[in-house]
Short mmCIF file of C-alpha atoms in Angstrom, two decimals:
data_model
loop_
_atom_site.label_atom_id
_atom_site.label_comp_id
_atom_site.label_asym_id
_atom_site.label_seq_id
_atom_site.Cartn_x
_atom_site.Cartn_y
_atom_site.Cartn_z
CA MET A 1 11.78 11.27 16.29
CA THR A 2 11.91 7.49 16.66
CA LEU A 3 10.01 5.26 14.29
CA ARG A 4 7.24 3.40 16.11
CA LEU A 5 5.75 0.28 14.54
CA HIS A 6 2.85 -1.89 15.58
CA ASP A 7 4.15 -5.29 16.69
CA THR A 8 1.73 -8.17 16.14
CA ARG A 9 3.30 -10.22 18.91
CA THR A 10 3.09 -7.57 21.64
CA GLN A 11 -0.09 -6.07 20.15
CA ASP A 12 1.05 -2.50 20.61
CA LEU A 13 3.19 0.27 19.15
CA ARG A 14 6.86 -0.16 19.92
CA ASP A 15 9.92 1.98 19.28
CA PHE A 16 11.84 0.43 16.43
CA VAL A 17 15.45 -0.13 17.55
CA PRO A 18 17.46 -2.18 15.02
CA LEU A 19 20.22 -4.57 15.95
CA ASP A 20 22.57 -2.54 13.75
CA PRO A 21 21.49 1.11 13.33
CA GLU A 22 23.34 1.24 10.00
CA ASN A 23 21.83 -1.92 8.49
CA VAL A 24 18.20 -2.85 9.14
CA THR A 25 17.41 -6.51 8.42
CA MET A 26 13.95 -7.45 7.16
CA TYR A 27 12.39 -10.70 5.94
CA VAL A 28 9.03 -10.65 4.15
CA CYS A 29 7.13 -13.72 3.04
CA GLY A 30 6.94 -13.66 -0.74
CA PRO A 31 4.59 -15.45 -3.12
CA THR A 32 3.76 -19.10 -3.49
CA VAL A 33 4.03 -19.20 -7.26
CA GLN A 34 1.14 -21.46 -8.24
CA SER A 35 -0.74 -18.82 -10.28
CA GLY A 36 -0.43 -15.17 -11.26
CA PRO A 37 -0.55 -12.30 -8.75
CA HIS A 38 -3.78 -10.54 -7.88
CA ILE A 39 -3.92 -6.94 -6.74
CA GLY A 40 -3.90 -8.02 -3.08
CA HIS A 41 -0.42 -9.51 -3.55
CA VAL A 42 0.78 -6.23 -5.02
CA ARG A 43 -0.71 -4.21 -2.14
CA ALA A 44 1.15 -6.44 0.35
CA ALA A 45 4.47 -6.01 -1.45
CA LEU A 46 3.91 -2.25 -1.69
CA SER A 47 3.32 -1.98 2.08
CA PHE A 48 6.80 -3.31 2.75
CA ASP A 49 8.34 -1.34 -0.11
CA LEU A 50 7.11 1.83 1.61
CA LEU A 51 8.47 0.64 4.96
CA ARG A 52 11.80 -0.26 3.39
CA ARG A 53 12.12 3.14 1.70
CA TRP A 54 11.46 4.93 5.01
CA LEU A 55 13.91 2.70 6.88
CA GLU A 56 16.55 3.46 4.24
CA HIS A 57 15.87 7.16 4.76
CA ARG A 58 16.26 6.78 8.52
CA HIS A 59 19.12 4.26 8.65
CA GLY A 60 20.86 4.32 5.28
CA ARG A 61 20.83 0.61 4.52
CA VAL A 62 18.24 -2.16 4.60
CA THR A 63 18.99 -5.79 3.85
CA PHE A 64 15.64 -6.89 2.51
CA VAL A 65 14.85 -10.56 1.87
CA ARG A 66 11.67 -11.70 0.13
CA ASN A 67 11.45 -15.40 -0.64
CA VAL A 68 9.77 -17.36 -3.41
CA THR A 69 7.94 -20.56 -2.44
CA ASP A 70 8.50 -22.59 -5.59
CA ILE A 71 7.66 -26.03 -4.18
CA ASP A 72 4.26 -26.51 -2.58
CA ASP A 73 1.10 -28.62 -2.83
CA LYS A 74 -0.60 -25.97 -4.98
CA VAL A 75 2.34 -25.63 -7.34
CA LEU A 76 2.27 -29.39 -7.93
CA GLN A 77 -1.51 -29.39 -8.37
CA ASN A 78 -1.39 -26.67 -11.02
CA ALA A 79 1.40 -28.25 -13.04
CA THR A 80 0.60 -30.15 -16.23
CA ASP A 81 2.32 -32.61 -18.54
CA VAL A 82 3.10 -29.70 -20.85
CA GLU A 83 4.32 -27.39 -18.08
CA PRO A 84 6.02 -29.24 -15.19
CA TRP A 85 5.97 -27.76 -11.70
CA TRP A 86 9.38 -26.11 -11.92
CA ALA A 87 8.52 -24.43 -15.24
CA LEU A 88 5.18 -23.24 -13.87
CA ALA A 89 6.90 -21.85 -10.77
CA TYR A 90 9.45 -19.95 -12.85
CA ARG A 91 6.84 -18.47 -15.20
CA ILE A 92 4.63 -17.32 -12.34
CA GLU A 93 7.63 -15.91 -10.47
CA GLN A 94 8.31 -13.73 -13.50
CA GLU A 95 4.70 -12.53 -13.47
CA PHE A 96 5.06 -11.46 -9.83
CA THR A 97 8.36 -9.71 -10.62
CA ALA A 98 6.73 -7.83 -13.51
CA ALA A 99 3.75 -6.77 -11.38
CA TYR A 100 6.00 -5.52 -8.58
CA ALA A 101 8.27 -3.65 -10.98
CA GLY A 102 5.23 -2.25 -12.77
CA ILE A 103 4.35 0.01 -9.84
CA GLY A 104 7.92 0.78 -8.81
CA ILE A 105 8.45 -1.72 -6.00
CA LEU A 106 12.19 -2.03 -5.42
CA PRO A 107 13.75 -5.46 -5.98
CA PRO A 108 14.82 -7.25 -2.79
CA THR A 109 18.43 -7.46 -1.70
CA TYR A 110 18.04 -11.25 -1.89
CA GLU A 111 15.16 -13.25 -3.33
CA PRO A 112 15.85 -16.90 -2.47
CA ARG A 113 13.80 -19.77 -3.83
CA ALA A 114 12.80 -22.44 -1.38
CA THR A 115 14.26 -25.21 -3.55
CA ALA A 116 17.73 -23.67 -3.16
CA SER A 117 17.76 -24.05 0.64
CA ILE A 118 16.73 -27.69 1.15
CA PRO A 119 19.95 -28.59 3.06
CA GLN A 120 19.39 -25.74 5.53
CA MET A 121 15.80 -26.89 6.08
CA GLN A 122 16.94 -30.43 6.78
CA GLU A 123 19.56 -29.21 9.26
CA LEU A 124 16.87 -27.27 11.12
CA ILE A 125 14.55 -30.28 11.19
CA GLU A 126 17.33 -32.52 12.53
CA LEU A 127 18.05 -30.01 15.28
CA LEU A 128 14.37 -29.90 16.27
CA ILE A 129 14.28 -33.70 16.46
CA GLU A 130 17.41 -33.71 18.62
CA ARG A 131 15.87 -31.14 20.96
CA GLY A 132 12.68 -33.17 21.32
CA HIS A 133 10.41 -30.76 19.45
CA ALA A 134 9.88 -32.82 16.29
CA TYR A 135 9.40 -36.47 15.42
CA PRO A 136 9.28 -38.69 12.33
CA ALA A 137 5.90 -40.29 11.73
CA PRO A 138 5.88 -43.85 13.15
CA ASP A 139 3.99 -45.18 10.11
CA GLY A 140 7.08 -45.01 7.87
CA SER A 141 5.53 -42.43 5.56
CA GLY A 142 8.62 -40.23 5.70
CA ASP A 143 6.66 -37.34 7.24
CA VAL A 144 8.20 -35.33 10.09
CA TYR A 145 6.05 -33.22 12.41
CA PHE A 146 6.62 -30.40 14.86
CA ASP A 147 5.27 -31.37 18.28
CA VAL A 148 3.31 -28.27 19.32
CA ARG A 149 2.79 -29.46 22.92
CA SER A 150 6.53 -29.80 23.39
CA TRP A 151 6.94 -26.04 23.08
CA SER A 152 5.22 -24.12 25.86
CA GLU A 153 5.33 -20.83 23.92
CA TYR A 154 3.37 -22.17 20.96
CA GLY A 155 0.61 -19.64 20.24
CA ALA A 156 2.67 -16.64 21.42
CA LEU A 157 2.28 -14.68 18.17
CA THR A 158 -1.49 -14.91 17.81
CA HIS A 159 -2.25 -15.37 21.53
CA GLN A 160 -4.19 -18.61 21.12
CA SER A 161 -4.27 -21.74 23.23
CA ILE A 162 -3.50 -25.00 21.46
CA ASP A 163 -6.89 -26.47 22.39
CA ALA A 164 -8.64 -23.58 20.61
CA MET A 165 -6.68 -24.10 17.39
CA GLU A 166 -7.93 -26.00 14.38
CA ALA A 167 -6.11 -29.14 13.30
CA ALA A 168 -3.22 -28.63 10.87
CA GLU A 169 -4.23 -29.85 7.42
CA ASP A 170 -0.83 -29.78 5.76
CA ALA A 171 -0.09 -33.50 6.08
CA ASP A 172 -1.73 -36.89 6.63
CA PRO A 173 -2.89 -36.97 10.29
CA ARG A 174 -2.25 -40.70 10.76
CA GLY A 175 1.21 -40.30 12.23
CA LYS A 176 0.52 -37.24 14.37
CA ARG A 177 0.62 -37.13 18.14
CA ASN A 178 -1.62 -34.06 18.18
CA PRO A 179 -4.02 -32.81 15.50
CA GLN A 180 -2.33 -29.39 15.60
CA ASP A 181 1.14 -30.79 14.86
CA PHE A 182 2.33 -29.47 11.50
CA ALA A 183 4.55 -30.96 8.82
CA LEU A 184 8.23 -30.10 8.66
CA TRP A 185 8.97 -32.72 6.00
CA LYS A 186 6.53 -34.49 3.68
CA GLY A 187 7.32 -38.00 2.54
CA ALA A 188 7.22 -38.65 -1.20
CA LYS A 189 3.91 -39.81 -2.66
CA SER A 190 3.45 -42.07 -5.66
CA ASP A 191 1.22 -39.57 -7.50
CA GLU A 192 3.74 -36.70 -7.26
CA PRO A 193 6.59 -36.02 -9.72
CA ALA A 194 9.84 -37.78 -8.92
CA ASP A 195 11.79 -34.56 -9.47
CA ALA A 196 9.76 -32.86 -6.70
CA THR A 197 11.49 -34.94 -4.03
CA TRP A 198 14.83 -34.71 -2.26
CA ALA A 199 16.76 -37.33 -0.30
CA SER A 200 16.62 -36.93 3.48
CA PRO A 201 17.40 -38.89 6.68
CA TRP A 202 13.66 -39.70 6.87
CA GLY A 203 13.28 -40.83 3.28
CA PRO A 204 12.69 -38.99 0.00
CA GLY A 205 10.28 -36.08 0.20
CA ARG A 206 10.00 -32.31 0.24
CA PRO A 207 9.80 -29.59 2.89
CA GLY A 208 6.66 -28.35 4.57
CA TRP A 209 5.70 -24.74 3.91
CA HIS A 210 6.58 -23.27 7.29
CA ILE A 211 10.12 -24.66 7.61
CA GLU A 212 11.10 -22.97 4.37
CA CYS A 213 10.90 -19.42 5.72
CA SER A 214 12.60 -20.24 9.02
CA ALA A 215 15.56 -21.75 7.18
CA MET A 216 15.85 -19.00 4.57
CA ALA A 217 15.50 -16.17 7.09
CA LYS A 218 18.36 -17.62 9.14
CA ARG A 219 20.49 -18.33 6.10
CA TYR A 220 20.30 -14.79 4.73
CA LEU A 221 19.84 -12.67 7.87
CA GLY A 222 21.14 -14.73 10.77
CA ALA A 223 19.58 -16.26 13.87
CA GLU A 224 18.14 -12.88 14.90
CA PHE A 225 16.94 -10.07 12.66
CA ASP A 226 14.89 -6.91 12.95
CA ILE A 227 11.56 -7.30 11.13
CA HIS A 228 9.46 -10.18 9.86
CA GLY A 229 6.62 -9.08 7.62
CA GLY A 230 3.72 -10.49 5.65
CA GLY A 231 0.00 -10.32 5.09
CA LEU A 232 -2.47 -10.43 7.95
CA ASP A 233 -3.67 -13.83 6.70
CA LEU A 234 -0.21 -15.31 7.34
CA ARG A 235 -0.24 -14.76 11.10
CA PHE A 236 -1.74 -18.20 11.65
CA PRO A 237 -0.67 -20.81 11.00
CA HIS A 238 2.32 -19.76 8.91
CA HIS A 239 4.03 -17.17 11.08
CA GLU A 240 2.97 -18.80 14.33
CA ASN A 241 4.67 -21.99 13.16
CA GLU A 242 7.78 -20.17 11.94
CA LEU A 243 8.19 -18.51 15.33
CA ALA A 244 7.70 -21.78 17.19
CA GLN A 245 10.13 -23.91 15.19
CA SER A 246 12.85 -21.23 15.05
CA THR A 247 12.74 -20.38 18.74
CA ALA A 248 12.47 -24.06 19.67
CA ALA A 249 15.68 -24.56 17.69
CA GLY A 250 17.37 -21.92 19.85
CA ASP A 251 17.19 -18.89 17.52
CA ALA A 252 15.95 -15.49 18.71
CA PHE A 253 14.37 -15.01 15.25
CA ALA A 254 12.38 -11.82 14.50
CA ARG A 255 12.48 -8.91 16.95
CA HIS A 256 9.45 -7.22 15.41
CA TRP A 257 6.42 -8.68 13.58
CA VAL A 258 4.63 -6.44 11.06
CA HIS A 259 1.50 -7.44 9.13
CA ASN A 260 -0.32 -5.58 6.39
CA GLY A 261 -4.10 -5.49 5.99
CA LEU A 262 -5.87 -7.26 3.14
CA VAL A 263 -7.59 -6.07 0.00
CA THR A 264 -11.30 -6.81 0.24
CA VAL A 265 -14.16 -7.04 -2.23
CA ASN A 266 -17.51 -6.13 -0.73
CA GLY A 267 -16.06 -6.77 2.70
CA GLN A 268 -14.60 -10.19 1.84
CA LYS A 269 -10.89 -10.95 1.65
CA MET A 270 -9.68 -11.03 -1.94
CA SER A 271 -8.33 -14.53 -2.56
CA LYS A 272 -7.91 -17.14 -5.24
CA SER A 273 -9.81 -19.69 -3.22
CA LEU A 274 -12.90 -17.45 -3.11
CA GLY A 275 -12.62 -16.57 -6.79
CA ASN A 276 -13.15 -12.85 -6.12
CA PHE A 277 -9.71 -11.65 -7.13
CA THR A 278 -8.57 -9.12 -9.73
CA LEU A 279 -5.36 -10.00 -11.52
CA ALA A 280 -2.60 -7.44 -11.20
CA ALA A 281 -1.82 -7.71 -14.91
CA ASP A 282 -5.40 -6.72 -15.79
CA VAL A 283 -5.29 -3.69 -13.50
CA LEU A 284 -1.93 -2.54 -14.85
CA ALA A 285 -3.10 -3.01 -18.44
CA GLU A 286 -6.01 -0.63 -17.85
CA ARG A 287 -4.49 2.02 -15.58
CA ASP A 288 -1.36 4.10 -15.17
CA PRO A 289 1.06 2.31 -12.80
CA LEU A 290 1.46 5.47 -10.71
CA VAL A 291 -2.30 5.62 -10.22
CA VAL A 292 -2.30 1.98 -9.09
CA ARG A 293 0.54 2.65 -6.66
CA TYR A 294 -1.24 5.69 -5.22
CA ALA A 295 -4.58 3.89 -4.80
CA LEU A 296 -2.91 0.96 -3.02
CA ALA A 297 -0.84 3.24 -0.77
CA ALA A 298 -3.67 5.61 0.18
CA ALA A 299 -4.97 3.44 3.05
CA HIS A 300 -2.92 2.71 6.16
CA TYR A 301 -0.92 -0.48 5.68
CA ARG A 302 -2.65 -2.26 8.59
CA SER A 303 -6.18 -1.45 7.46
CA SER A 304 -8.32 -3.33 4.95
CA LEU A 305 -8.54 -1.74 1.53
CA ASP A 306 -11.83 -2.11 -0.33
CA LEU A 307 -11.10 -1.23 -3.96
CA THR A 308 -13.80 0.21 -6.20
CA GLU A 309 -13.78 2.09 -9.51
CA SER A 310 -13.83 5.35 -7.57
CA SER A 311 -10.56 4.32 -5.86
CA TRP A 312 -8.72 4.56 -9.18
CA ASP A 313 -10.50 7.79 -10.21
CA GLU A 314 -9.64 9.46 -6.91
CA ALA A 315 -6.01 8.38 -7.18
CA ASP A 316 -5.81 9.69 -10.75
CA ALA A 317 -7.26 13.05 -9.72
CA ALA A 318 -4.95 13.36 -6.70
CA LEU A 319 -1.84 12.60 -8.75
CA GLY A 320 -3.08 15.01 -11.40
CA ARG A 321 -3.10 17.83 -8.84
CA VAL A 322 0.47 17.05 -7.82
CA GLY A 323 1.55 16.73 -11.44
CA THR A 324 -0.07 20.04 -12.36
CA PHE A 325 1.93 21.78 -9.62
CA ILE A 326 5.20 20.23 -10.84
CA ALA A 327 4.49 21.29 -14.42
CA ARG A 328 3.45 24.75 -13.26
CA VAL A 329 6.70 25.28 -11.33
CA ARG A 330 8.80 24.29 -14.30
CA ARG A 331 6.75 26.45 -16.63
CA SER A 332 6.31 29.51 -14.46
CA LEU A 333 9.41 29.92 -12.29
CA THR A 334 12.84 31.07 -13.30
CA GLY A 335 16.12 30.16 -11.68
CA ALA A 336 16.49 27.07 -9.52
CA PRO A 337 15.80 25.97 -5.93
CA ASP A 338 18.31 26.51 -3.17
CA GLU A 339 20.62 23.49 -3.42
CA SER A 340 21.04 23.36 0.35
CA ARG A 341 17.35 22.43 0.64
CA ILE A 342 17.47 19.48 -1.78
CA GLY A 343 16.04 16.41 -0.03
CA GLU A 344 14.25 18.45 2.64
CA ILE A 345 10.97 17.02 3.90
CA PRO A 346 8.38 18.73 6.13
CA ASP A 347 8.48 17.83 9.81
CA ASP A 348 4.81 16.79 9.64
CA PHE A 349 5.62 14.30 6.87
CA ALA A 350 8.41 12.72 8.93
CA ALA A 351 6.19 12.61 12.01
CA ALA A 352 3.47 10.81 10.05
CA MET A 353 5.87 8.23 8.64
CA ASP A 354 7.44 7.66 12.07
CA ASP A 355 3.98 7.03 13.54
CA ASP A 356 3.52 3.42 12.42
CA LEU A 357 4.21 4.31 8.78
CA GLY A 358 1.30 6.72 8.49
CA VAL A 359 1.35 7.02 4.70
CA PRO A 360 -2.21 8.49 4.43
CA GLN A 361 -1.23 11.30 6.79
CA ALA A 362 2.06 11.76 4.93
CA ILE A 363 0.15 12.05 1.63
CA ALA A 364 -2.04 14.71 3.24
CA VAL A 365 1.14 16.70 4.02
CA LEU A 366 2.20 16.25 0.39
CA HIS A 367 -1.05 17.78 -0.85
CA GLU A 368 -0.92 20.61 1.69
CA THR A 369 2.58 21.45 0.42
CA VAL A 370 1.27 21.45 -3.16
CA ARG A 371 -1.49 23.90 -2.13
CA ARG A 372 1.06 26.13 -0.43
CA GLY A 373 3.27 26.04 -3.51
CA ASN A 374 0.42 26.95 -5.84
CA THR A 375 -0.55 29.89 -3.61
CA ALA A 376 3.07 31.07 -3.65
CA ILE A 377 3.15 31.00 -7.46
CA ASP A 378 -0.09 32.99 -7.57
CA ASP A 379 1.43 35.55 -5.19
CA GLY A 380 4.70 35.79 -7.11
CA ASP A 381 6.62 34.37 -4.13
CA ASP A 382 9.23 32.37 -6.02
CA ASP A 383 11.31 31.46 -2.95
CA THR A 384 8.34 29.84 -1.20
CA ALA A 385 7.24 28.15 -4.42
CA TRP A 386 10.70 26.67 -4.98
CA GLY A 387 10.81 25.56 -1.33
CA ALA A 388 7.50 23.75 -1.75
CA PHE A 389 8.75 22.18 -4.98
CA VAL A 390 11.88 20.84 -3.25
CA GLN A 391 9.79 19.29 -0.49
CA VAL A 392 7.27 17.79 -2.92
CA ASP A 393 10.16 16.29 -4.88
CA ALA A 394 11.64 14.71 -1.73
CA MET A 395 8.29 13.35 -0.52
CA LEU A 396 7.44 11.85 -3.90
CA ARG A 397 10.77 10.07 -4.04
CA LEU A 398 10.38 8.66 -0.53
CA LEU A 399 6.92 7.38 -1.46
CA GLY A 400 8.17 5.85 -4.71
CA PHE A 401 6.65 8.34 -7.15
CA ASP A 402 9.97 9.29 -8.75
CA GLU A 403 8.46 8.90 -12.21
CA LEU A 404 6.04 11.76 -11.62
CA MET A 405 9.03 14.07 -11.31
CA SER A 406 10.83 12.63 -14.34
CA THR A 407 7.74 13.07 -16.53
CA GLY A 408 7.51 16.73 -15.62
CA GLY A 409 4.26 16.12 -13.78
CA ASP A 410 2.25 15.47 -16.93
CA LEU A 411 0.68 12.02 -16.61
CA ALA A 412 -1.36 12.43 -19.80
CA GLU A 413 1.79 13.24 -21.78
CA HIS A 414 3.54 10.22 -20.27
CA ARG A 415 0.65 7.93 -21.19
CA THR A 416 0.76 9.15 -24.79
CA LEU A 417 4.50 8.54 -24.97
CA ASP A 418 4.06 5.11 -23.39
CA ALA A 419 1.48 4.14 -26.02
CA LEU A 420 3.86 5.14 -28.83
CA VAL A 421 6.88 3.37 -27.34
CA GLN A 422 4.87 0.23 -26.59
CA GLU A 423 3.73 0.10 -30.22
CA MET A 424 7.37 0.32 -31.36
CA ILE A 425 8.34 -2.39 -28.87
CA THR A 426 5.59 -4.61 -30.29
CA GLN A 427 6.82 -3.96 -33.85
CA ARG A 428 10.39 -4.76 -32.81
CA ALA A 429 9.28 -8.01 -31.14
CA GLN A 430 7.41 -9.04 -34.29
CA ALA A 431 10.44 -8.25 -36.46
CA ARG A 432 12.62 -10.39 -34.20
CA ALA A 433 10.08 -13.21 -34.32
CA ASP A 434 10.16 -12.96 -38.15
CA LYS A 435 13.97 -12.95 -38.02
CA ASP A 436 13.97 -9.56 -39.74
CA TRP A 437 17.00 -8.40 -37.82
CA ALA A 438 17.53 -5.29 -39.94
CA ALA A 439 14.03 -3.99 -39.14
CA ALA A 440 14.42 -4.86 -35.48
CA ASP A 441 17.71 -2.92 -35.36
CA ARG A 442 16.16 0.11 -37.12
CA ILE A 443 13.35 0.26 -34.55
CA ARG A 444 15.78 -0.15 -31.66
CA ASP A 445 18.03 2.62 -33.05
CA ALA A 446 15.04 4.96 -33.52
CA ILE A 447 13.99 4.40 -29.92
CA ALA A 448 17.55 4.98 -28.68
CA ALA A 449 17.87 8.17 -30.77
CA ALA A 450 14.88 9.56 -28.85
CA GLY A 451 16.78 9.08 -25.57
CA ILE A 452 14.84 6.00 -24.53
CA THR A 453 16.49 2.88 -23.09
CA LEU A 454 14.99 -0.58 -23.54
CA GLU A 455 15.52 -3.39 -21.04
CA ASP A 456 14.69 -6.91 -22.19
CA SER A 457 13.91 -9.48 -19.49
CA PRO A 458 11.97 -12.74 -19.17
CA ALA A 459 9.06 -10.65 -17.87
CA GLY A 460 8.97 -8.50 -21.03
CA THR A 461 10.55 -5.33 -22.40
CA HIS A 462 10.47 -2.15 -20.29
CA TRP A 463 11.48 1.36 -21.30
CA SER A 464 12.86 4.34 -19.46
CA ILE A 465 14.09 7.81 -20.37
#
């Protein structure tokens, strides 16, 4: 079958045909690192992790780029004298990395920071000025704007007319020709840090939000690439503006636009501005990461996800059923599965994933396979039971639940082990803080002797078997 994905621009399901069948290229808008991630950010990242894993299964290789917006109005606003903007951005970036890794989201192929691509942004702005699609503000502020009325296709992504759009609020309107014109470059302001500005042909300043992604996508993936992804809330103005400025500069840009639905609370979008968000760190501190991953993946990626306490309980119970089957196979069956079937997935699972990444339907196939396997064990049909086990193993890995297999299916046992190892990690950290290196080494050696590997990173210490 051919993978079909919903394209925001064409507003329908389209066959996905990559530029290079052996290397899919995908750019996803990453976080603006002004404050820690809420669970909606993690759901968005998970949506594209699931898509990436399926594309890798279908095509073998995916070059996946997810940027970090580390210079922005909100980053500057949240900085303090004690923690300057660049330090805040780095700390929050690590929090996002930890949250993503916490539920098994694969790291991107490249994760560029906006501040590392300023020259590419300026080149793109200069080209837009040359082509008559951008202009420096006549008031000498150093601002540069994209002229939306110069580009007849403006509004093509969200199917809006310019007159129906709200005014862009990302820069001082004094120098604008049209209220909807948006900032490509923002002139330096006296109340902003001097180290948050870069020299440019239009005066010192910093990039606008939208130009960052256009420049980084081209730098890492080329003038044309397969998929541009992000949250539903980014369609306008962010992605509309990216599409306009890139195509106005002569680039084909993204062939396919994919947007994930939002996490809601009582029907309202979860957001920092509304104050109704749940921090990812709080969720992960209270619940098993696999349960969090399952609950966030259980709804179709394009639909809204309204999280309640029952969402976590249902995910826990569902994973428990799968885990019980895995443990039962390993406890009850002798021999081993047919090696020629390793990696086999049911046709219904593949069909669901190929139908606009139908993860809920694919999970239903997973559970049906578990039921079939349990029935086979009850009937003494080892061949069928092993076949079901092989398929469950393959489906879990494609959905990112590898850890359920490595723990033998026993989540409760894994949680107990995690509690013990985390206590030893805490003791080791305290010993290192006290400069008691001998004690720290003894704890590390005891952990290693149990077959456990520790990985220290700026985001904390993680363990694996």
